[in-house]
Structures are given as C-alpha cells and as structure tokens.
Amino acid sequence: MSYTVSELSGDKELVRKFLELPGRLYTKKEIMQQPEEERRILEGTHVLSHYFTVFPLLVLDERGTAVSRAVLTVYPEDPEGYLGFFESEDCKEAVKLLFEKAESVAAAHGCRKITGPVDASFWIRYRFKNSGFDRSYTGEPYNREYYVRLWQEAGYEIVERYYSNHYRIVGRSYADPVFSSRLHQKLQEGYEIKSPSSAAFDRTLQEVYGLLIELYRNFPVYKPVSQEEFSALYSYLKPLIRYSMVKMAYEKGKPVGFFISIPDYGNTVYGRLTPADYVRILLTRARPRSYVMLYMGVDASHRGLGKAMAEAIKEELQAAGVPSVGALIRQGNVNRDYFRELVDYEYEYVLLGRAIRSTESRLHTAAALCHIPRPQ
C-alpha cells in the first residue's frame, strides 16, 4: 500500500475526510471529538486563530481513504512548533510520512522543535492518555492506546507527564486532621471560602481568569489569552456546573484561589448535541454519579490555602457520597498527593517532543520509507 500526504488548503473533500477520520477510529461511547471546533481551526475562524498559523495535514492511501491526520501550529517568533489534532490508524509508514511533512513545514517557518500533541493551543487540548483506557471521564484527552508508541517510533520522546487520581467514595467517618485543621485555620484568619451562585458565573469566571493567567504561566505550551477570549472559551461550563462543587477563596474581598469541578458527563457533552443528550445532561447534573475536579489554583503567597480548599471540596464529596477524579495534575505538583489514601487508581498522560532534524536527514528517511512494506 502506498500513501500520500497533503495540506488541506481549503479543499472541501479533504476537510471532510479530515473531520470524519475520528468517527472510524472510535466507538460512539468513546469519541470525544468536537468537529465544529476543529472546523473553525481549519478555517481560521476560531476565537484564538489570530494568534497562530495552522497547517492541516492528511495522509491518504492509494484508494483515497484517510489514514492519518494532524495540524501543525506555528506561532510568530516561537522556535517551537506544535502538532495536534492527531488521529491515525496503527500504521507506522503513514505516521512517519505525516511527521516528515510536519517537520519540513515547521523548519520552513523557523521552528527548531516540535511538541505535541497540542491542539493548536494550551487552552484547547493537549497531551495523550497513556493508561487507564478502560475508563474515561469528561475533560480528559482521550486517544487510541497505540498513539504514544507511534510517536515514539517516529523519534519523539516523553517530555512531560501528568496524572489523574481516581478517588473512591469518601466515607462519612473519614477525616484527615492536617486538611481539616488547615481549613479551620484559614477561616479563623479571615479567609472566605464559598461557592458562587449561577447568577455570579460571569464575575467568577473573570476572577478565575485573573488568577489562572498568572498561576499557569510556567506550564508547558502555555500562551496568554485575553479575558474576553478566556470567557468565550469557558462559558460552556455554565450549564454543566453544580455550584456546590465550585469553591472560590477570598482574602479581604480579593480572590486568591479557585477550585472548579463538574459532574462527570462522560462523552455526552461532545459533538452536536441531540435533545436526548440535553436530557441526559440535565439528569446527570441533578444527580451526579461522580465528579471531575478540573482546575485548582491558589496564589502562592497564601501558604496552606490549597489544603484548606481541598478540604472544603472533600466535605462536599463526603456529603454527596460519590467518587471523583482529580484531573491532569502535572508531575511534581504537591496536590497530586492530596488525600493519597483515598486514591484507588491513576491515569497517566504524556506530552512528547523532538528536535527537528536537518534537511539531509529528513530526505534520507523519506527515501527509506518508500521501501517499507505495510504490516498485514
């Protein structure tokens, strides 16, 4: 079988094949694709499109069937290119051809390294899932098990690891004196830790932005966005939140910490929603079977506040009597060890990267690829 790689360049038929490939790779219960968001990225009409240039790539076999796809994203004055929206059959030859093209385009635009998977932006989606494929939850990157292997076979190395903790149901009698005393201490010191109301959603989102935009600044692949753009990206949370599981911390009226959780909707919230999907969302929000703790941040000058906020959330989980997931914690972050004795299993996620090879090396590999037979 022979393969060709193409840049989409607005070709409607290639765009269709690009968007439809995930539907062939995942079951209905697995797929977490947002095709309309992908289309806006391809068309350059996404709210963040003005920050970057994208180069969508698609590998076709000799029958014209899409086999592998990705989008290379290049930012002005950034020597690092980002490869994302990756989906592929388990085909080493097609993926190598895809990466050769991505490297060539990235090098032509001044990049010296490629990192991925990054779906155009830190604020959209990045990282591969690398364990726990028998379970999934709302908000996680989800992909085929062989994706990390395909990238590693193409010369990419793991550069960052992340973990999600799955917490069992918190028993009514469970208590951790360190966390409970920290919450008591912070309340005694005058901190206010409370859940916002639905009416205050927009203001709360602005407060979270003011904290998060600085707290996440040193994260890999981070790029700043405006408050308006942040609000546009995260306004989707408003109908999904149960506000008792969102906590804001204030000192003298100033926001200094946040903890954002949502019920686990599985993959119901992805793609084009049907009336039945809306009903399932409403029922899940009314009676969640589990929660996903998506985002947490505390101003570093307020020592001990993270444990206090975690205790406040733990008390809500205790009252609800349901399990939860602490999502996507970067390796080395202390909150990965919060309530460690309640963790019954972990998920692992990875970010990969590689330096761009010289032109001569890329040409040599491309020539060699032509002689590799496709596995049967």
mmCIF file of C-alpha atoms in Angstrom:
data_model
loop_
_atom_site.group_PDB
_atom_site.id
_atom_site.type_symbol
_atom_site.label_atom_id
_atom_site.label_comp_id
_atom_site.label_asym_id
_atom_site.label_seq_id
_atom_site.Cartn_x
_atom_site.Cartn_y
_atom_site.Cartn_z
ATOM 1 C CA MET A 1 0.000 0.000 0.000
ATOM 2 C CA SER A 2 1.325 3.450 -0.891
ATOM 3 C CA TYR A 3 0.486 6.728 0.850
ATOM 4 C CA THR A 4 0.436 10.422 0.041
ATOM 5 C CA VAL A 5 0.353 13.381 2.415
ATOM 6 C CA SER A 6 -1.452 16.596 1.557
ATOM 7 C CA GLU A 7 -2.007 20.031 3.074
ATOM 8 C CA LEU A 8 -5.713 20.734 3.123
ATOM 9 C CA SER A 9 -5.565 24.335 1.823
ATOM 10 C CA GLY A 10 -9.337 24.684 1.988
ATOM 11 C CA ASP A 11 -10.089 21.623 -0.177
ATOM 12 C CA LYS A 12 -13.635 20.697 0.911
ATOM 13 C CA GLU A 13 -13.252 16.997 0.191
ATOM 14 C CA LEU A 14 -10.012 16.766 2.171
ATOM 15 C CA VAL A 15 -11.578 18.740 5.036
ATOM 16 C CA ARG A 16 -14.472 16.275 5.088
ATOM 17 C CA LYS A 17 -12.098 13.314 5.248
ATOM 18 C CA PHE A 18 -10.050 15.055 7.953
ATOM 19 C CA LEU A 19 -13.116 15.620 10.143
ATOM 20 C CA GLU A 20 -14.573 12.145 9.569
ATOM 21 C CA LEU A 21 -11.452 10.124 10.404
ATOM 22 C CA PRO A 22 -12.055 10.015 14.218
ATOM 23 C CA GLY A 23 -15.511 8.568 13.622
ATOM 24 C CA ARG A 24 -13.876 5.498 12.094
ATOM 25 C CA LEU A 25 -11.371 5.058 14.914
ATOM 26 C CA TYR A 26 -13.627 5.278 17.991
ATOM 27 C CA THR A 27 -16.901 3.776 19.085
ATOM 28 C CA LYS A 28 -19.833 6.068 19.801
ATOM 29 C CA LYS A 29 -19.199 5.703 23.547
ATOM 30 C CA GLU A 30 -15.508 6.616 23.204
ATOM 31 C CA ILE A 31 -15.362 9.545 20.811
ATOM 32 C CA MET A 32 -14.645 12.960 22.316
ATOM 33 C CA GLN A 33 -14.240 14.908 19.097
ATOM 34 C CA GLN A 34 -15.510 18.479 18.741
ATOM 35 C CA PRO A 35 -15.864 18.634 14.931
ATOM 36 C CA GLU A 36 -17.207 22.185 14.773
ATOM 37 C CA GLU A 37 -14.290 23.478 16.829
ATOM 38 C CA GLU A 38 -11.923 21.586 14.535
ATOM 39 C CA ARG A 39 -13.621 23.126 11.514
ATOM 40 C CA ARG A 40 -13.138 26.626 12.941
ATOM 41 C CA ILE A 41 -9.445 25.868 13.474
ATOM 42 C CA LEU A 42 -9.113 24.658 9.881
ATOM 43 C CA GLU A 43 -10.957 27.724 8.563
ATOM 44 C CA GLY A 44 -9.077 30.206 10.754
ATOM 45 C CA THR A 45 -12.268 31.439 12.457
ATOM 46 C CA HIS A 46 -11.626 30.120 15.986
ATOM 47 C CA VAL A 47 -11.542 32.776 18.730
ATOM 48 C CA LEU A 48 -7.791 32.137 19.129
ATOM 49 C CA SER A 49 -6.925 31.820 15.425
ATOM 50 C CA HIS A 50 -5.367 35.281 15.254
ATOM 51 C CA TYR A 51 -2.506 34.082 17.482
ATOM 52 C CA PHE A 52 -1.209 31.350 15.179
ATOM 53 C CA THR A 53 -0.994 29.826 11.698
ATOM 54 C CA VAL A 54 -2.124 26.248 11.135
ATOM 55 C CA PHE A 55 -1.059 23.704 8.550
ATOM 56 C CA PRO A 56 -3.567 20.814 8.443
ATOM 57 C CA LEU A 57 -2.069 17.588 7.087
ATOM 58 C CA LEU A 58 -3.834 14.450 5.875
ATOM 59 C CA VAL A 59 -2.380 11.121 4.764
ATOM 60 C CA LEU A 60 -4.374 9.131 2.215
ATOM 61 C CA ASP A 61 -3.827 5.601 0.998
ATOM 62 C CA GLU A 62 -3.909 4.694 -2.702
ATOM 63 C CA ARG A 63 -7.705 4.273 -2.511
ATOM 64 C CA GLY A 64 -8.093 7.842 -1.229
ATOM 65 C CA THR A 65 -9.031 6.731 2.293
ATOM 66 C CA ALA A 66 -7.821 8.922 5.162
ATOM 67 C CA VAL A 67 -5.307 7.018 7.288
ATOM 68 C CA SER A 68 -3.603 9.653 9.452
ATOM 69 C CA ARG A 69 -4.059 13.352 10.193
ATOM 70 C CA ALA A 70 -2.645 16.226 12.246
ATOM 71 C CA VAL A 71 -2.456 20.008 12.411
ATOM 72 C CA LEU A 72 0.887 21.775 12.732
ATOM 73 C CA THR A 73 0.555 25.098 14.579
ATOM 74 C CA VAL A 74 3.171 27.837 14.324
ATOM 75 C CA TYR A 75 3.276 30.970 16.496
ATOM 76 C CA PRO A 76 5.176 34.114 15.457
ATOM 77 C CA GLU A 77 8.680 34.331 16.957
ATOM 78 C CA ASP A 78 8.324 30.902 18.594
ATOM 79 C CA PRO A 79 11.000 28.340 17.621
ATOM 80 C CA GLU A 80 8.711 25.551 18.808
ATOM 81 C CA GLY A 81 6.038 24.140 16.504
ATOM 82 C CA TYR A 82 3.028 22.300 17.915
ATOM 83 C CA LEU A 83 1.487 19.189 16.392
ATOM 84 C CA GLY A 84 -2.037 18.283 17.391
ATOM 85 C CA PHE A 85 -5.496 17.082 16.327
ATOM 86 C CA PHE A 86 -3.636 13.841 15.698
ATOM 87 C CA GLU A 87 -5.661 10.784 14.775
ATOM 88 C CA SER A 88 -4.414 7.740 12.928
ATOM 89 C CA GLU A 89 -4.759 4.106 12.100
ATOM 90 C CA ASP A 90 -1.997 1.978 13.591
ATOM 91 C CA CYS A 91 0.190 2.451 10.520
ATOM 92 C CA LYS A 92 3.840 3.313 11.094
ATOM 93 C CA GLU A 93 4.517 4.247 7.469
ATOM 94 C CA ALA A 94 1.638 6.713 7.225
ATOM 95 C CA VAL A 95 2.554 8.362 10.525
ATOM 96 C CA LYS A 96 6.212 8.725 9.556
ATOM 97 C CA LEU A 97 5.152 10.342 6.290
ATOM 98 C CA LEU A 98 2.924 12.702 8.266
ATOM 99 C CA PHE A 99 5.770 13.641 10.613
ATOM 100 C CA GLU A 100 8.217 14.149 7.747
ATOM 101 C CA LYS A 101 5.830 16.653 6.201
ATOM 102 C CA ALA A 102 5.188 18.373 9.531
ATOM 103 C CA GLU A 103 8.940 18.703 10.152
ATOM 104 C CA SER A 104 9.520 20.119 6.685
ATOM 105 C CA VAL A 105 6.787 22.740 7.077
ATOM 106 C CA ALA A 106 7.896 23.596 10.625
ATOM 107 C CA ALA A 107 11.537 24.004 9.573
ATOM 108 C CA ALA A 108 10.495 26.253 6.686
ATOM 109 C CA HIS A 109 8.805 28.536 9.248
ATOM 110 C CA GLY A 110 11.805 28.774 11.552
ATOM 111 C CA CYS A 111 10.917 26.079 14.071
ATOM 112 C CA ARG A 112 13.661 24.013 15.651
ATOM 113 C CA LYS A 113 11.470 21.681 17.689
ATOM 114 C CA ILE A 114 8.018 20.083 17.554
ATOM 115 C CA THR A 115 5.965 19.383 20.680
ATOM 116 C CA GLY A 116 2.700 17.509 20.866
ATOM 117 C CA PRO A 117 0.037 16.604 20.949
ATOM 118 C CA VAL A 118 -1.125 20.213 21.218
ATOM 119 C CA ASP A 119 -4.415 21.023 19.520
ATOM 120 C CA ALA A 120 -3.291 24.481 18.397
ATOM 121 C CA SER A 121 -3.348 25.932 21.918
ATOM 122 C CA PHE A 122 -2.851 25.198 25.611
ATOM 123 C CA TRP A 123 -6.426 26.455 26.009
ATOM 124 C CA ILE A 124 -7.980 23.892 23.648
ATOM 125 C CA ARG A 125 -6.426 20.492 24.391
ATOM 126 C CA TYR A 126 -3.030 18.871 24.756
ATOM 127 C CA ARG A 127 -1.399 15.610 25.987
ATOM 128 C CA PHE A 128 -2.004 11.928 25.175
ATOM 129 C CA LYS A 129 -3.631 9.475 27.511
ATOM 130 C CA ASN A 130 -1.174 6.672 28.287
ATOM 131 C CA SER A 131 -3.009 4.342 30.702
ATOM 132 C CA GLY A 132 -6.469 3.500 32.022
ATOM 133 C CA PHE A 133 -8.096 3.125 28.606
ATOM 134 C CA ASP A 134 -10.886 1.029 30.073
ATOM 135 C CA ARG A 135 -12.220 4.153 31.796
ATOM 136 C CA SER A 136 -12.742 7.744 30.694
ATOM 137 C CA TYR A 137 -14.226 10.949 32.063
ATOM 138 C CA THR A 138 -15.338 14.377 30.881
ATOM 139 C CA GLY A 139 -12.478 16.742 30.141
ATOM 140 C CA GLU A 140 -9.651 14.279 29.678
ATOM 141 C CA PRO A 141 -7.640 13.828 26.480
ATOM 142 C CA TYR A 142 -8.736 10.512 25.004
ATOM 143 C CA ASN A 143 -6.972 8.651 22.208
ATOM 144 C CA ARG A 144 -6.136 5.208 20.903
ATOM 145 C CA GLU A 145 -3.706 3.214 23.050
ATOM 146 C CA TYR A 146 -1.092 2.955 20.301
ATOM 147 C CA TYR A 147 -0.668 6.716 19.700
ATOM 148 C CA VAL A 148 2.220 7.195 22.123
ATOM 149 C CA ARG A 149 4.022 4.226 20.564
ATOM 150 C CA LEU A 150 3.572 5.667 17.055
ATOM 151 C CA TRP A 151 5.088 8.985 18.142
ATOM 152 C CA GLN A 152 7.976 7.273 19.894
ATOM 153 C CA GLU A 153 8.680 5.139 16.821
ATOM 154 C CA ALA A 154 8.901 8.402 14.877
ATOM 155 C CA GLY A 155 11.617 9.642 17.244
ATOM 156 C CA TYR A 156 9.552 11.594 19.790
ATOM 157 C CA GLU A 157 10.393 11.390 23.470
ATOM 158 C CA ILE A 158 8.198 11.978 26.512
ATOM 159 C CA VAL A 159 8.996 15.428 27.914
ATOM 160 C CA GLU A 160 6.200 15.864 30.468
ATOM 161 C CA ARG A 161 3.987 13.517 32.474
ATOM 162 C CA TYR A 162 0.617 14.208 34.084
ATOM 163 C CA TYR A 163 -1.619 12.131 36.318
ATOM 164 C CA SER A 164 -5.277 11.969 37.218
ATOM 165 C CA ASN A 165 -6.232 10.488 40.592
ATOM 166 C CA HIS A 166 -9.403 8.486 40.891
ATOM 167 C CA TYR A 167 -10.769 8.866 44.426
ATOM 168 C CA ARG A 168 -13.126 6.316 45.907
ATOM 169 C CA ILE A 169 -16.255 7.397 47.789
ATOM 170 C CA VAL A 170 -15.316 9.319 50.922
ATOM 171 C CA GLY A 171 -16.783 7.575 53.951
ATOM 172 C CA ARG A 172 -18.803 9.605 56.434
ATOM 173 C CA SER A 173 -16.286 8.896 59.180
ATOM 174 C CA TYR A 174 -13.195 9.740 57.141
ATOM 175 C CA ALA A 175 -11.108 12.672 58.351
ATOM 176 C CA ASP A 176 -7.592 13.950 57.742
ATOM 177 C CA PRO A 177 -6.527 16.162 60.653
ATOM 178 C CA VAL A 178 -3.973 18.077 58.562
ATOM 179 C CA PHE A 179 -6.523 19.170 55.966
ATOM 180 C CA SER A 180 -9.373 19.798 58.402
ATOM 181 C CA SER A 181 -7.172 21.898 60.675
ATOM 182 C CA ARG A 182 -5.928 23.892 57.678
ATOM 183 C CA LEU A 183 -9.481 24.766 56.660
ATOM 184 C CA HIS A 184 -10.326 25.774 60.237
ATOM 185 C CA GLN A 185 -7.147 27.875 60.455
ATOM 186 C CA LYS A 186 -7.804 29.750 57.208
ATOM 187 C CA LEU A 187 -11.381 30.530 58.173
ATOM 188 C CA GLN A 188 -10.150 31.788 61.555
ATOM 189 C CA GLU A 189 -7.621 34.011 59.760
ATOM 190 C CA GLY A 190 -10.467 35.700 57.901
ATOM 191 C CA TYR A 191 -10.391 33.906 54.577
ATOM 192 C CA GLU A 192 -13.754 33.314 52.960
ATOM 193 C CA ILE A 193 -14.182 30.027 51.043
ATOM 194 C CA LYS A 194 -17.531 29.779 49.347
ATOM 195 C CA SER A 195 -19.404 28.514 46.309
ATOM 196 C CA PRO A 196 -20.549 31.105 43.749
ATOM 197 C CA SER A 197 -24.118 31.314 42.529
ATOM 198 C CA SER A 198 -25.262 30.755 38.970
ATOM 199 C CA ALA A 199 -26.031 34.480 38.710
ATOM 200 C CA ALA A 200 -22.409 35.270 39.585
ATOM 201 C CA PHE A 201 -20.942 32.932 36.954
ATOM 202 C CA ASP A 202 -19.580 35.645 34.642
ATOM 203 C CA ARG A 203 -17.954 37.564 37.501
ATOM 204 C CA THR A 204 -16.492 34.361 38.932
ATOM 205 C CA LEU A 205 -15.061 33.449 35.538
ATOM 206 C CA GLN A 206 -13.340 36.835 35.410
ATOM 207 C CA GLU A 207 -11.891 36.261 38.889
ATOM 208 C CA VAL A 208 -10.617 32.824 37.894
ATOM 209 C CA TYR A 209 -9.020 34.356 34.797
ATOM 210 C CA GLY A 210 -7.165 36.914 36.904
ATOM 211 C CA LEU A 211 -5.610 34.118 38.962
ATOM 212 C CA LEU A 212 -5.153 31.417 36.364
ATOM 213 C CA ILE A 213 -3.464 33.604 33.753
ATOM 214 C CA GLU A 214 -0.540 34.060 36.157
ATOM 215 C CA LEU A 215 -0.576 30.742 38.017
ATOM 216 C CA TYR A 216 -0.356 28.698 34.801
ATOM 217 C CA ARG A 217 2.236 30.914 33.133
ATOM 218 C CA ASN A 218 5.105 28.451 33.637
ATOM 219 C CA PHE A 219 3.189 25.447 32.311
ATOM 220 C CA PRO A 220 4.457 23.771 29.115
ATOM 221 C CA VAL A 221 2.976 25.127 25.834
ATOM 222 C CA TYR A 222 1.271 27.989 27.723
ATOM 223 C CA LYS A 223 0.345 31.145 25.779
ATOM 224 C CA PRO A 224 -1.605 34.046 27.322
ATOM 225 C CA VAL A 225 -5.083 34.972 26.086
ATOM 226 C CA SER A 226 -7.317 37.948 26.804
ATOM 227 C CA GLN A 227 -10.073 37.919 29.405
ATOM 228 C CA GLU A 228 -12.704 38.106 26.660
ATOM 229 C CA GLU A 229 -11.180 35.117 24.875
ATOM 230 C CA PHE A 230 -10.955 33.159 28.113
ATOM 231 C CA SER A 231 -14.630 33.839 28.820
ATOM 232 C CA ALA A 232 -15.581 32.755 25.301
ATOM 233 C CA LEU A 233 -13.639 29.503 25.716
ATOM 234 C CA TYR A 234 -15.057 28.567 29.119
ATOM 235 C CA SER A 235 -18.616 29.898 29.045
ATOM 236 C CA TYR A 236 -19.666 26.350 28.089
ATOM 237 C CA LEU A 237 -19.195 25.380 31.753
ATOM 238 C CA LYS A 238 -22.159 27.440 32.964
ATOM 239 C CA PRO A 239 -24.901 24.848 32.285
ATOM 240 C CA LEU A 240 -22.669 21.959 33.394
ATOM 241 C CA ILE A 241 -21.642 23.117 36.858
ATOM 242 C CA ARG A 242 -23.156 22.157 40.186
ATOM 243 C CA TYR A 243 -22.122 25.208 42.149
ATOM 244 C CA SER A 244 -21.624 23.442 45.469
ATOM 245 C CA MET A 245 -18.599 21.771 43.847
ATOM 246 C CA VAL A 246 -17.001 25.072 42.822
ATOM 247 C CA LYS A 247 -15.116 26.973 45.511
ATOM 248 C CA MET A 248 -13.636 30.466 45.468
ATOM 249 C CA ALA A 249 -11.311 31.752 48.196
ATOM 250 C CA TYR A 250 -11.152 35.436 49.136
ATOM 251 C CA GLU A 251 -8.960 37.470 51.464
ATOM 252 C CA LYS A 252 -10.445 40.843 52.323
ATOM 253 C CA GLY A 253 -12.688 40.536 49.264
ATOM 254 C CA LYS A 254 -9.815 39.766 46.866
ATOM 255 C CA PRO A 255 -9.931 36.412 45.020
ATOM 256 C CA VAL A 256 -6.879 34.326 45.937
ATOM 257 C CA GLY A 257 -7.861 30.751 44.987
ATOM 258 C CA PHE A 258 -10.275 28.639 42.971
ATOM 259 C CA PHE A 259 -11.381 25.010 42.714
ATOM 260 C CA ILE A 260 -13.609 24.067 39.761
ATOM 261 C CA SER A 261 -15.384 20.724 39.487
ATOM 262 C CA ILE A 262 -18.177 19.421 37.273
ATOM 263 C CA PRO A 263 -20.263 16.245 37.261
ATOM 264 C CA ASP A 264 -18.797 13.522 35.054
ATOM 265 C CA TYR A 265 -20.913 13.568 31.895
ATOM 266 C CA GLY A 266 -18.764 11.011 30.074
ATOM 267 C CA ASN A 267 -18.665 11.938 26.392
ATOM 268 C CA THR A 268 -22.276 13.173 26.278
ATOM 269 C CA VAL A 269 -21.197 16.829 26.044
ATOM 270 C CA TYR A 270 -19.037 16.337 22.916
ATOM 271 C CA GLY A 271 -20.080 16.928 19.333
ATOM 272 C CA ARG A 272 -23.501 18.019 18.124
ATOM 273 C CA LEU A 273 -25.988 17.573 20.972
ATOM 274 C CA THR A 274 -29.369 15.963 20.407
ATOM 275 C CA PRO A 275 -32.498 16.537 22.529
ATOM 276 C CA ALA A 276 -31.758 13.203 24.219
ATOM 277 C CA ASP A 277 -28.250 14.440 25.064
ATOM 278 C CA TYR A 278 -29.664 17.552 26.738
ATOM 279 C CA VAL A 279 -31.965 15.380 28.829
ATOM 280 C CA ARG A 280 -29.022 13.183 29.897
ATOM 281 C CA ILE A 281 -27.012 16.281 30.807
ATOM 282 C CA LEU A 282 -29.838 17.656 32.949
ATOM 283 C CA LEU A 283 -30.319 14.321 34.712
ATOM 284 C CA THR A 284 -26.582 13.953 35.356
ATOM 285 C CA ARG A 285 -26.300 17.471 36.736
ATOM 286 C CA ALA A 286 -29.288 16.850 39.013
ATOM 287 C CA ARG A 287 -27.864 13.575 40.382
ATOM 288 C CA PRO A 288 -24.167 13.155 39.554
ATOM 289 C CA ARG A 289 -22.680 9.682 39.899
ATOM 290 C CA SER A 290 -19.173 11.124 40.093
ATOM 291 C CA TYR A 291 -17.313 14.424 39.788
ATOM 292 C CA VAL A 292 -14.316 15.653 37.805
ATOM 293 C CA MET A 293 -12.114 18.185 39.584
ATOM 294 C CA LEU A 294 -10.865 20.112 36.572
ATOM 295 C CA TYR A 295 -8.949 23.154 37.794
ATOM 296 C CA MET A 296 -7.354 24.311 41.008
ATOM 297 C CA GLY A 297 -5.160 27.319 41.670
ATOM 298 C CA VAL A 298 -4.009 29.289 44.691
ATOM 299 C CA ASP A 299 -1.955 32.475 44.891
ATOM 300 C CA ALA A 300 1.462 31.243 46.046
ATOM 301 C CA SER A 301 1.685 33.896 48.758
ATOM 302 C CA HIS A 302 -1.190 32.242 50.647
ATOM 303 C CA ARG A 303 0.502 29.160 52.085
ATOM 304 C CA GLY A 304 -1.768 26.343 53.209
ATOM 305 C CA LEU A 305 -4.796 27.649 51.337
ATOM 306 C CA GLY A 306 -4.666 24.804 48.792
ATOM 307 C CA LYS A 307 -5.175 22.203 51.524
ATOM 308 C CA ALA A 308 -7.999 24.270 53.003
ATOM 309 C CA MET A 309 -9.815 24.431 49.674
ATOM 310 C CA ALA A 310 -9.246 20.724 49.073
ATOM 311 C CA GLU A 311 -10.822 20.004 52.459
ATOM 312 C CA ALA A 312 -13.862 22.129 51.534
ATOM 313 C CA ILE A 313 -14.312 20.099 48.348
ATOM 314 C CA LYS A 314 -13.742 16.833 50.228
ATOM 315 C CA GLU A 315 -16.591 17.729 52.580
ATOM 316 C CA GLU A 316 -18.899 18.251 49.590
ATOM 317 C CA LEU A 317 -17.870 14.869 48.147
ATOM 318 C CA GLN A 318 -18.445 13.277 51.535
ATOM 319 C CA ALA A 319 -21.974 14.652 51.616
ATOM 320 C CA ALA A 320 -22.643 13.578 48.019
ATOM 321 C CA GLY A 321 -21.354 10.036 48.577
ATOM 322 C CA VAL A 322 -19.882 9.661 45.073
ATOM 323 C CA PRO A 323 -16.368 9.043 43.700
ATOM 324 C CA SER A 324 -14.316 11.671 41.852
ATOM 325 C CA VAL A 325 -11.320 12.312 39.623
ATOM 326 C CA GLY A 326 -8.589 14.868 40.301
ATOM 327 C CA ALA A 327 -7.754 15.657 36.695
ATOM 328 C CA LEU A 328 -4.474 16.173 34.866
ATOM 329 C CA ILE A 329 -2.011 17.020 37.613
ATOM 330 C CA ARG A 330 1.463 17.822 36.367
ATOM 331 C CA GLN A 331 4.185 15.529 37.717
ATOM 332 C CA GLY A 332 5.791 17.169 40.748
ATOM 333 C CA ASN A 333 2.755 19.209 41.812
ATOM 334 C CA VAL A 334 2.010 18.724 45.501
ATOM 335 C CA ASN A 335 -1.752 18.379 45.011
ATOM 336 C CA ARG A 336 -1.168 15.005 43.358
ATOM 337 C CA ASP A 337 -0.605 13.689 46.914
ATOM 338 C CA TYR A 338 -3.687 15.314 48.470
ATOM 339 C CA PHE A 339 -5.797 12.646 50.247
ATOM 340 C CA ARG A 340 -3.492 9.973 48.829
ATOM 341 C CA GLU A 341 -5.056 7.220 50.910
ATOM 342 C CA LEU A 342 -8.352 7.747 49.048
ATOM 343 C CA VAL A 343 -6.814 7.130 45.597
ATOM 344 C CA ASP A 344 -7.692 3.703 44.204
ATOM 345 C CA TYR A 345 -6.079 4.120 40.765
ATOM 346 C CA GLU A 346 -4.345 6.637 38.495
ATOM 347 C CA TYR A 347 -4.391 7.632 34.836
ATOM 348 C CA GLU A 348 -1.187 8.780 33.123
ATOM 349 C CA TYR A 349 -0.878 11.364 30.332
ATOM 350 C CA VAL A 350 2.174 12.497 28.395
ATOM 351 C CA LEU A 351 3.486 15.314 26.245
ATOM 352 C CA LEU A 352 6.160 14.470 23.672
ATOM 353 C CA GLY A 353 8.756 16.398 21.706
ATOM 354 C CA ARG A 354 11.728 16.145 19.395
ATOM 355 C CA ALA A 355 14.229 18.431 17.736
ATOM 356 C CA ILE A 356 13.746 18.928 14.012
ATOM 357 C CA ARG A 357 16.345 17.055 12.032
ATOM 358 C CA SER A 358 18.464 18.532 9.269
ATOM 359 C CA THR A 359 17.123 18.627 5.718
ATOM 360 C CA GLU A 360 19.513 15.892 4.658
ATOM 361 C CA SER A 361 18.347 13.571 7.433
ATOM 362 C CA ARG A 362 14.676 14.126 6.568
ATOM 363 C CA LEU A 363 15.272 13.378 2.889
ATOM 364 C CA HIS A 364 17.157 10.180 3.714
ATOM 365 C CA THR A 365 14.340 8.916 5.946
ATOM 366 C CA ALA A 366 11.674 9.792 3.369
ATOM 367 C CA ALA A 367 13.536 7.822 0.704
ATOM 368 C CA ALA A 368 13.885 4.823 3.009
ATOM 369 C CA LEU A 369 10.165 4.918 3.816
ATOM 370 C CA CYS A 370 9.264 4.074 0.244
ATOM 371 C CA HIS A 371 10.731 0.586 0.725
ATOM 372 C CA ILE A 372 8.942 -0.327 3.972
ATOM 373 C CA PRO A 373 6.037 -2.741 3.367
ATOM 374 C CA ARG A 374 2.776 -2.163 5.205
ATOM 375 C CA PRO A 375 2.188 -4.668 8.046
ATOM 376 C CA GLN A 376 -0.556 -7.181 7.350
#
